[in-house]
Tab-separated table of C-alpha atoms in Angstrom:
chain	number	residue	atom	x	y	z
C	1	MET	CA	119.038	75.409	131.278
C	2	LYS	CA	117.200	72.205	130.788
C	3	ALA	CA	114.044	73.587	132.521
C	4	PHE	CA	114.439	76.814	130.326
C	5	PHE	CA	114.529	74.734	127.337
C	6	LEU	CA	111.391	72.427	128.212
C	7	ILE	CA	109.287	75.329	129.100
C	8	ASN	CA	110.174	77.151	125.781
C	9	LEU	CA	109.566	73.805	124.047
C	10	GLY	CA	106.089	73.455	125.867
C	11	LEU	CA	105.012	77.095	125.064
C	12	SER	CA	106.252	76.688	121.621
C	13	LEU	CA	103.992	73.790	120.893
C	14	LEU	CA	101.228	75.445	122.574
C	15	ILE	CA	101.359	78.563	120.424
C	16	ALA	CA	101.863	76.411	117.231
C	17	LEU	CA	98.920	74.337	118.153
C	18	LEU	CA	96.389	77.017	119.255
C	19	ALA	CA	97.466	79.956	116.949
C	20	GLY	CA	99.924	78.997	114.225
C	21	ARG	CA	97.952	75.961	112.871
C	22	LYS	CA	94.806	78.430	112.060
C	23	ARG	CA	97.084	81.197	110.567
C	24	LYS	CA	98.878	81.336	107.167
C	25	ILE	CA	102.207	80.833	108.903
C	26	GLY	CA	101.201	77.226	109.768
C	27	PHE	CA	101.964	74.901	112.512
C	28	PHE	CA	105.629	74.133	111.543
C	29	TRP	CA	106.940	77.745	111.219
C	30	SER	CA	105.206	78.945	114.025
C	31	PHE	CA	106.746	76.025	116.031
C	32	PHE	CA	110.070	76.777	114.560
C	33	PHE	CA	110.250	80.545	115.259
C	34	SER	CA	109.120	79.948	118.687
C	35	LEU	CA	111.297	77.477	119.437
C	36	PHE	CA	114.547	79.207	118.066
C	37	PHE	CA	113.820	82.826	118.787
C	38	GLY	CA	111.966	82.015	122.020
C	39	TRP	CA	108.159	81.845	122.771
C	40	PHE	CA	107.759	85.570	123.241
C	41	LEU	CA	108.992	86.580	119.605
C	42	GLY	CA	107.349	83.319	118.189
C	43	PHE	CA	103.988	84.422	119.569
C	44	ILE	CA	104.321	88.010	118.213
C	45	VAL	CA	105.479	86.658	114.820
C	46	THR	CA	102.558	83.953	114.645
C	47	MET	CA	99.992	86.606	115.401
C	48	MET	CA	101.423	88.950	112.806
C	49	SER	CA	100.346	86.241	110.341
C	50	ARG	CA	96.492	86.539	109.051
C	51	ARG	CA	94.182	83.758	109.537
C	52	ARG	CA	93.802	81.308	106.857
C	53	GLU	CA	90.450	82.243	105.549
C	54	PHE	CA	91.709	85.776	104.647
C	55	PRO	CA	92.943	86.780	101.355
C	56	ASP	CA	96.686	86.380	100.553
C	57	THR	CA	98.809	89.288	100.290
C	58	PRO	CA	101.388	89.583	97.482
C	59	PRO	CA	105.031	88.820	98.436
C	60	TRP	CA	107.213	92.002	99.146
C	61	PRO	CA	109.364	92.856	95.876
C	62	TYR	CA	112.837	91.193	96.066
C	63	GLN	CA	111.521	88.889	98.822
C	64	GLN	CA	113.089	85.886	97.319
C	65	VAL	CA	116.474	87.427	96.804
C	66	LEU	CA	116.509	88.935	100.180
C	67	GLY	CA	115.459	85.573	101.767
C	68	THR	CA	117.995	83.759	99.801
C	69	LEU	CA	120.921	86.148	100.943
C	70	TRP	CA	119.603	85.907	104.638
C	71	ALA	CA	119.347	82.089	104.682
C	72	ALA	CA	122.845	81.676	102.990
C	73	LEU	CA	124.491	84.386	105.252
C	74	TRP	CA	123.053	82.966	108.664
C	75	GLY	CA	123.365	79.431	107.337
C	76	MET	CA	127.187	79.832	107.223
C	77	VAL	CA	127.175	81.416	110.569
C	78	ALA	CA	125.210	78.497	112.049
C	79	VAL	CA	127.672	75.805	110.346
C	80	SER	CA	130.720	77.818	111.731
C	81	LEU	CA	129.022	77.660	115.156
C	82	LEU	CA	128.707	73.934	114.913
C	83	PHE	CA	132.424	73.426	115.239
C	84	PRO	CA	133.425	75.682	118.186
C	85	TYR	CA	137.186	75.969	119.208
C	86	GLU	CA	136.392	75.662	122.954
C	87	GLY	CA	133.579	73.213	122.879
C	88	PHE	CA	129.845	74.036	123.335
C	89	ASP	CA	128.756	76.329	126.152
C	90	TYR	CA	125.585	78.284	126.979
C	91	ALA	CA	126.573	81.244	124.702
C	92	THR	CA	127.372	79.148	121.879
C	93	CYS	CA	124.246	77.255	121.945
C	94	MET	CA	122.205	80.464	122.148
C	95	ALA	CA	124.218	81.901	119.422
C	96	LEU	CA	123.584	78.766	117.310
C	97	CYS	CA	119.770	79.012	118.028
C	98	PHE	CA	119.732	82.650	116.981
C	99	ALA	CA	121.628	81.943	113.637
C	100	GLY	CA	119.713	78.757	113.056
C	101	GLY	CA	116.453	80.510	113.462
C	102	ASN	CA	117.485	83.348	111.106
C	103	ALA	CA	118.570	80.938	108.444
C	104	GLY	CA	115.179	79.522	108.899
C	105	LEU	CA	113.692	82.923	108.482
C	106	GLY	CA	115.372	83.305	105.119
C	107	VAL	CA	114.029	79.836	104.073
C	108	PHE	CA	110.614	80.858	105.194
C	109	LEU	CA	110.779	84.193	103.121
C	110	VAL	CA	111.877	82.241	99.894
C	111	LEU	CA	109.113	79.723	100.347
C	112	LYS	CA	106.330	82.294	100.855
C	113	SER	CA	107.562	84.254	98.013
C	114	LYS	CA	107.149	81.379	95.738
C	115	GLU	CA	103.661	80.664	96.658
C	116	ASN	CA	101.666	80.931	93.316
C	117	ASP	CA	97.948	80.662	93.887
C	118	THR	CA	96.722	80.364	90.609
C	119	LYS	CA	99.344	77.852	89.456
C	120	SER	CA	99.038	75.650	92.540
C	121	LEU	CA	95.518	75.325	92.486
C	122	GLU	CA	95.418	74.874	88.658
C	123	ASN	CA	97.822	72.088	89.347
C	124	LYS	CA	95.578	70.461	91.674
C	125	ASN	CA	92.977	70.456	89.074
C	126	LYS	CA	90.638	72.538	91.311
C	127	PHE	CA	89.821	74.823	88.261
C	128	PRO	CA	89.207	72.402	85.415
C	129	GLU	CA	87.958	73.629	82.022
C	130	ARG	CA	84.448	72.776	81.635
C	131	LEU	CA	84.148	69.124	81.466
C	132	ASP	CA	82.396	68.148	78.006
C	133	HIS	CA	80.715	65.031	77.533
P	1	MET	CA	77.170	71.050	73.555
P	2	ASN	CA	76.342	69.597	76.863
P	3	ARG	CA	78.608	70.642	79.631
P	4	PHE	CA	78.848	70.077	83.459
P	5	THR	CA	80.836	72.273	85.769
P	6	ASP	CA	81.685	71.157	89.376
P	7	TYR	CA	80.987	74.105	91.388
P	8	TYR	CA	81.715	72.435	94.751
P	9	ARG	CA	85.338	71.746	93.214
P	10	ILE	CA	85.674	75.078	92.171
P	11	LEU	CA	84.930	76.557	95.658
P	12	ASP	CA	86.733	73.504	97.129
P	13	ILE	CA	83.909	72.653	99.521
P	14	PRO	CA	82.219	69.297	99.973
P	15	PRO	CA	78.715	68.827	98.532
P	16	ASP	CA	77.181	69.049	101.815
P	17	ALA	CA	78.651	72.338	102.782
P	18	THR	CA	76.367	74.804	104.563
P	19	PRO	CA	75.517	78.415	103.322
P	20	ALA	CA	78.029	79.663	105.722
P	21	ASP	CA	80.745	77.591	104.373
P	22	ILE	CA	79.873	78.427	100.766
P	23	LYS	CA	80.137	82.178	101.733
P	24	LYS	CA	83.504	81.713	103.549
P	25	ALA	CA	84.955	79.785	100.417
P	26	TYR	CA	83.560	82.372	98.033
P	27	ARG	CA	84.871	85.349	100.030
P	28	ARG	CA	88.374	83.637	100.389
P	29	MET	CA	88.534	82.845	96.559
P	30	ALA	CA	87.100	85.953	95.241
P	31	LEU	CA	89.383	88.231	97.243
P	32	ARG	CA	92.406	86.152	96.176
P	33	PHE	CA	91.639	86.103	92.512
P	34	HIS	CA	90.227	89.580	91.975
P	35	PRO	CA	91.750	90.463	88.771
P	36	ASP	CA	92.584	94.007	90.076
P	37	ARG	CA	94.835	92.509	92.735
P	38	ASN	CA	95.906	89.112	91.304
P	39	LYS	CA	97.796	89.877	88.071
P	40	GLN	CA	98.620	86.204	87.346
P	41	PRO	CA	97.208	84.872	84.138
P	42	GLY	CA	94.279	82.843	84.510
P	43	ALA	CA	93.043	84.914	87.735
P	44	ALA	CA	90.116	86.614	85.984
P	45	ARG	CA	88.893	83.269	84.555
P	46	ILE	CA	89.059	81.814	88.001
P	47	PHE	CA	87.310	84.854	89.527
P	48	ILE	CA	84.419	84.436	87.133
P	49	SER	CA	84.000	80.754	87.905
P	50	VAL	CA	83.969	81.402	91.704
P	51	ARG	CA	81.415	84.028	91.242
P	52	GLU	CA	79.263	81.605	88.963
P	53	ALA	CA	79.525	78.777	91.623
P	54	TYR	CA	78.612	81.075	94.400
P	55	GLU	CA	75.616	82.499	92.578
P	56	ILE	CA	74.277	78.926	91.991
P	57	LEU	CA	75.003	77.482	95.224
P	58	ILE	CA	73.856	80.160	97.526
P	59	ASP	CA	70.395	80.150	96.182
P	60	PRO	CA	68.473	77.135	97.481
P	61	GLU	CA	66.169	76.617	94.660
P	62	LYS	CA	69.339	76.808	92.100
P	63	ARG	CA	71.255	74.651	94.347
P	64	ALA	CA	68.643	72.000	94.669
P	65	TYR	CA	68.349	71.799	90.721
P	66	TYR	CA	72.283	71.698	90.515
P	67	ASP	CA	72.430	69.050	93.218
P	68	ARG	CA	70.216	66.950	91.029
P	69	GLN	CA	72.410	67.292	87.969
P	70	TYR	CA	75.487	66.774	90.231
P	71	ALA	CA	74.159	63.466	91.604
P	72	GLN	CA	73.277	62.393	87.982
P	73	TYR	CA	76.715	63.138	86.668
P	74	TYR	CA	78.726	61.630	89.457
P	75	GLY	CA	76.060	59.098	90.711
P	76	GLN	CA	75.105	57.509	87.234
P	77	HIS	CA	77.700	59.327	85.199
P	78	ALA	CA	75.068	59.845	82.712
P	79	GLY	CA	75.075	63.773	82.943
P	80	ARG	CA	72.933	64.654	80.086
P	81	SER	CA	72.131	68.279	80.163
P	82	ALA	CA	73.741	70.287	83.125
P	83	THR	CA	74.045	73.423	81.471
P	84	GLY	CA	72.603	73.337	78.099
P	85	GLU	CA	70.399	76.013	76.829
P	86	ASN	CA	67.172	74.122	77.384
P	87	ASN	CA	67.259	74.508	81.100
P	88	PRO	CA	67.300	77.294	83.453
P	89	PHE	CA	71.101	76.647	84.443
P	90	TYR	CA	72.176	78.451	81.136
P	91	GLU	CA	70.486	81.647	82.311
P	92	TRP	CA	71.712	81.534	85.777
P	93	SER	CA	75.110	80.823	84.650
P	94	MET	CA	74.946	83.756	82.142
P	95	ASN	CA	73.601	86.269	84.945
P	96	ALA	CA	76.336	85.054	87.380
P	97	ARG	CA	78.921	85.882	84.816
P	98	GLU	CA	77.734	89.233	83.984
P	99	LYS	CA	77.925	89.959	87.730
P	100	ALA	CA	81.344	88.606	87.907
P	101	ALA	CA	82.481	90.863	84.986
P	102	ARG	CA	80.988	93.891	87.020
P	103	ASP	CA	82.876	92.979	90.018
P	104	ALA	CA	85.956	92.230	88.189
P	105	ARG	CA	85.908	95.758	86.903
P	106	THR	CA	85.605	97.072	90.431
P	107	PRO	CA	88.713	98.355	92.079
P	108	TYR	CA	89.811	95.717	94.716
P	109	SER	CA	89.454	98.105	97.866
P	110	ALA	CA	85.890	98.675	96.673
P	111	PHE	CA	85.118	94.990	96.310
P	112	GLU	CA	86.740	93.942	99.387
P	113	ARG	CA	84.480	96.500	101.211
P	114	LYS	CA	81.415	95.221	99.412
P	115	LEU	CA	82.297	91.677	100.491
P	116	LEU	CA	82.881	92.537	104.112
P	117	HIS	CA	79.492	94.064	104.039
P	118	GLU	CA	78.011	91.196	102.241
P	119	LEU	CA	79.333	88.266	104.011
P	120	GLY	CA	81.704	89.196	106.963
P	121	LEU	CA	83.781	86.536	108.921
P	122	ALA	CA	84.101	85.340	112.441
P	123	ALA	CA	87.442	85.923	114.108
P	124	GLY	CA	88.693	86.165	117.715
P	125	LEU	CA	89.972	89.586	118.706
P	126	LEU	CA	91.497	88.873	122.212
P	127	PRO	CA	94.735	87.001	121.118
P	128	ASN	CA	95.498	89.799	118.684
P	129	LEU	CA	95.164	92.611	121.393
P	130	LEU	CA	97.287	90.445	123.799
P	131	ALA	CA	100.012	90.068	121.117
P	132	LEU	CA	99.624	93.894	120.577
P	133	PHE	CA	99.972	94.482	124.209
P	134	LEU	CA	103.225	92.241	124.442
P	135	SER	CA	104.585	94.001	121.571
P	136	LEU	CA	104.266	97.492	122.849
P	137	SER	CA	105.406	96.562	126.237
P	138	ALA	CA	108.601	95.027	124.724
P	139	MET	CA	109.047	98.166	122.706
P	140	ALA	CA	108.808	100.291	125.794
P	141	ALA	CA	111.359	98.060	127.378
P	142	GLY	CA	113.739	98.200	124.367
P	143	ILE	CA	113.580	102.018	124.703
P	144	GLN	CA	114.277	102.154	128.179
P	145	ILE	CA	117.286	99.572	128.001
P	146	SER	CA	118.584	101.667	124.967
P	147	LEU	CA	118.642	104.899	126.739
P	148	ASP	CA	120.336	103.182	129.543
P	149	PHE	CA	123.026	101.987	127.172
P	150	LEU	CA	123.352	105.453	125.751
P	151	LYS	CA	123.920	106.788	129.131
P	152	GLN	CA	126.585	104.386	129.948
P	153	LYS	CA	128.205	105.157	126.554
P	154	GLN	CA	127.803	101.542	125.361
P	155	TYR	CA	126.809	102.425	121.824
P	156	GLY	CA	127.110	98.924	120.329
P	157	GLU	CA	124.311	97.671	122.729
P	158	ALA	CA	122.379	100.746	122.084
P	159	VAL	CA	122.259	100.136	118.205
P	160	THR	CA	121.112	96.348	118.920
P	161	GLY	CA	118.387	97.854	120.929
P	162	LEU	CA	117.506	100.424	118.282
P	163	PHE	CA	117.056	97.084	115.837
P	164	LEU	CA	114.758	95.439	118.290
P	165	ILE	CA	112.800	98.721	118.694
P	166	LEU	CA	112.359	99.058	115.108
P	167	PHE	CA	111.257	95.232	114.765
P	168	PHE	CA	108.772	95.974	117.640
P	169	VAL	CA	107.266	99.140	116.110
P	170	TYR	CA	106.790	97.195	112.744
P	171	ALA	CA	105.232	94.234	114.682
P	172	SER	CA	102.809	96.662	116.549
P	173	LEU	CA	101.780	98.171	113.393
P	174	ARG	CA	101.147	94.960	111.769
P	175	LEU	CA	99.278	93.426	114.736
P	176	LEU	CA	97.147	96.664	114.964
P	177	TYR	CA	96.268	96.076	111.104
P	178	VAL	CA	95.417	92.427	111.694
P	179	ALA	CA	93.408	93.075	114.864
P	180	LYS	CA	91.382	95.861	113.168
P	181	GLN	CA	90.630	93.692	110.039
P	182	GLU	CA	89.447	90.622	112.075
P	183	TYR	CA	87.249	93.180	114.286
P	184	LEU	CA	85.536	94.456	111.063
P	185	TYR	CA	85.122	90.782	109.750
P	186	ARG	CA	83.707	89.742	112.968
P	187	LYS	CA	81.484	92.971	113.209
P	188	TYR	CA	79.936	92.489	109.643
P	189	TYR	CA	79.608	88.642	110.330
P	190	ARG	CA	77.524	89.257	113.373
P	191	LYS	CA	75.524	91.664	111.558
P	192	SER	CA	74.691	89.322	108.761
P	193	GLY	CA	73.686	86.694	111.153
P	194	THR	CA	75.248	83.886	109.468
C-alpha cells in the first residue's frame, strides 16, 4: 500500500508540474485531483483544462450552487469517515480519499465560478483610467 | 489636456516584450473581453483599450515613438504630451479605437476566427491525444465491465459503471475539443511564422 501511495504521489507531482502548471486548472488543483482520485483520472481532468493563454469560458449556470452542495455533501461524508467504528483499514482510507477528493471538487467548482475577470483585473489596477497629469 | 496611457500595463507585458509576446497578450485579452462574450460592465472599455494598446505596440514605428514617451513619463516623470492632439499619437489612438469599435460589433465566433487567422498560438498536441486515447480506453473498459456485471445480474455495480462511462464520454468529447482547438492554433501560429 505504501508503494502504491508513493507511486501515485510521484506521478501526481509529475502531472501537476508538467501539465497542470501550464493550464487553467493550475498546479495545486491538478496535484489535488491526481492525488485523491488517482493519477489516471487526475491526468485526464488536467488535460481537459485549457492552456492558460486560451480565453476563459464562462462558468456553467448554477455552478456555484452545485459546487456548494457537492462540497457540503462529500465534506460530511469525509468527516464521518474520519471516525470509523472499527479503525482505519484499506477500504476506509480509499473511501476517505474519494470523499475528500469529491469535497475538493465542490470547492474547486465554487472557486472557479467566482472568478470575475473584469473585477479582478481592475482590482489589480491593470486597467486604470487614463492617467492625467 | 495631456494624458498618458500605459499600454504595457494594459496588456500586462513588460516593456521589453517581443512582438510575439504582444500578439499573445492581445489575443488572450481580446478574446476574454470581447463584449459579445463578456457581459460584465467595463468589458467593452477594456476591449477597446486592449485593441488600442495592440495597435500601437505592434507597429515598430509607433512603438518606438511610444517608448520614448514611456521613458520620459516613467524615467523623468515629466510626461508632457503623450497623447495630446499635437502629436501623431492622437490619430493612431483614434484609428485603433475605431477598429476596436468595429471588432466589438463583430459576433464573438467571427472575431475568434479572425484572431486565429491573424495571430495563432503554439501548443503541443501529443499530450492531448494521449489523454484522449486513455479516456477512450477507460470508456471501452467501463463498457466491458458494466456488461459483465449486467450478465451476472449485479445491477448496483453496473449502474456505477454506467456513471463512469458517462464521465469518460464527456471527458473524451472535451479532450477532443481541446485538442482540436490547440491544433488549429498551432496550425495558424506556424502559418503566421511568428
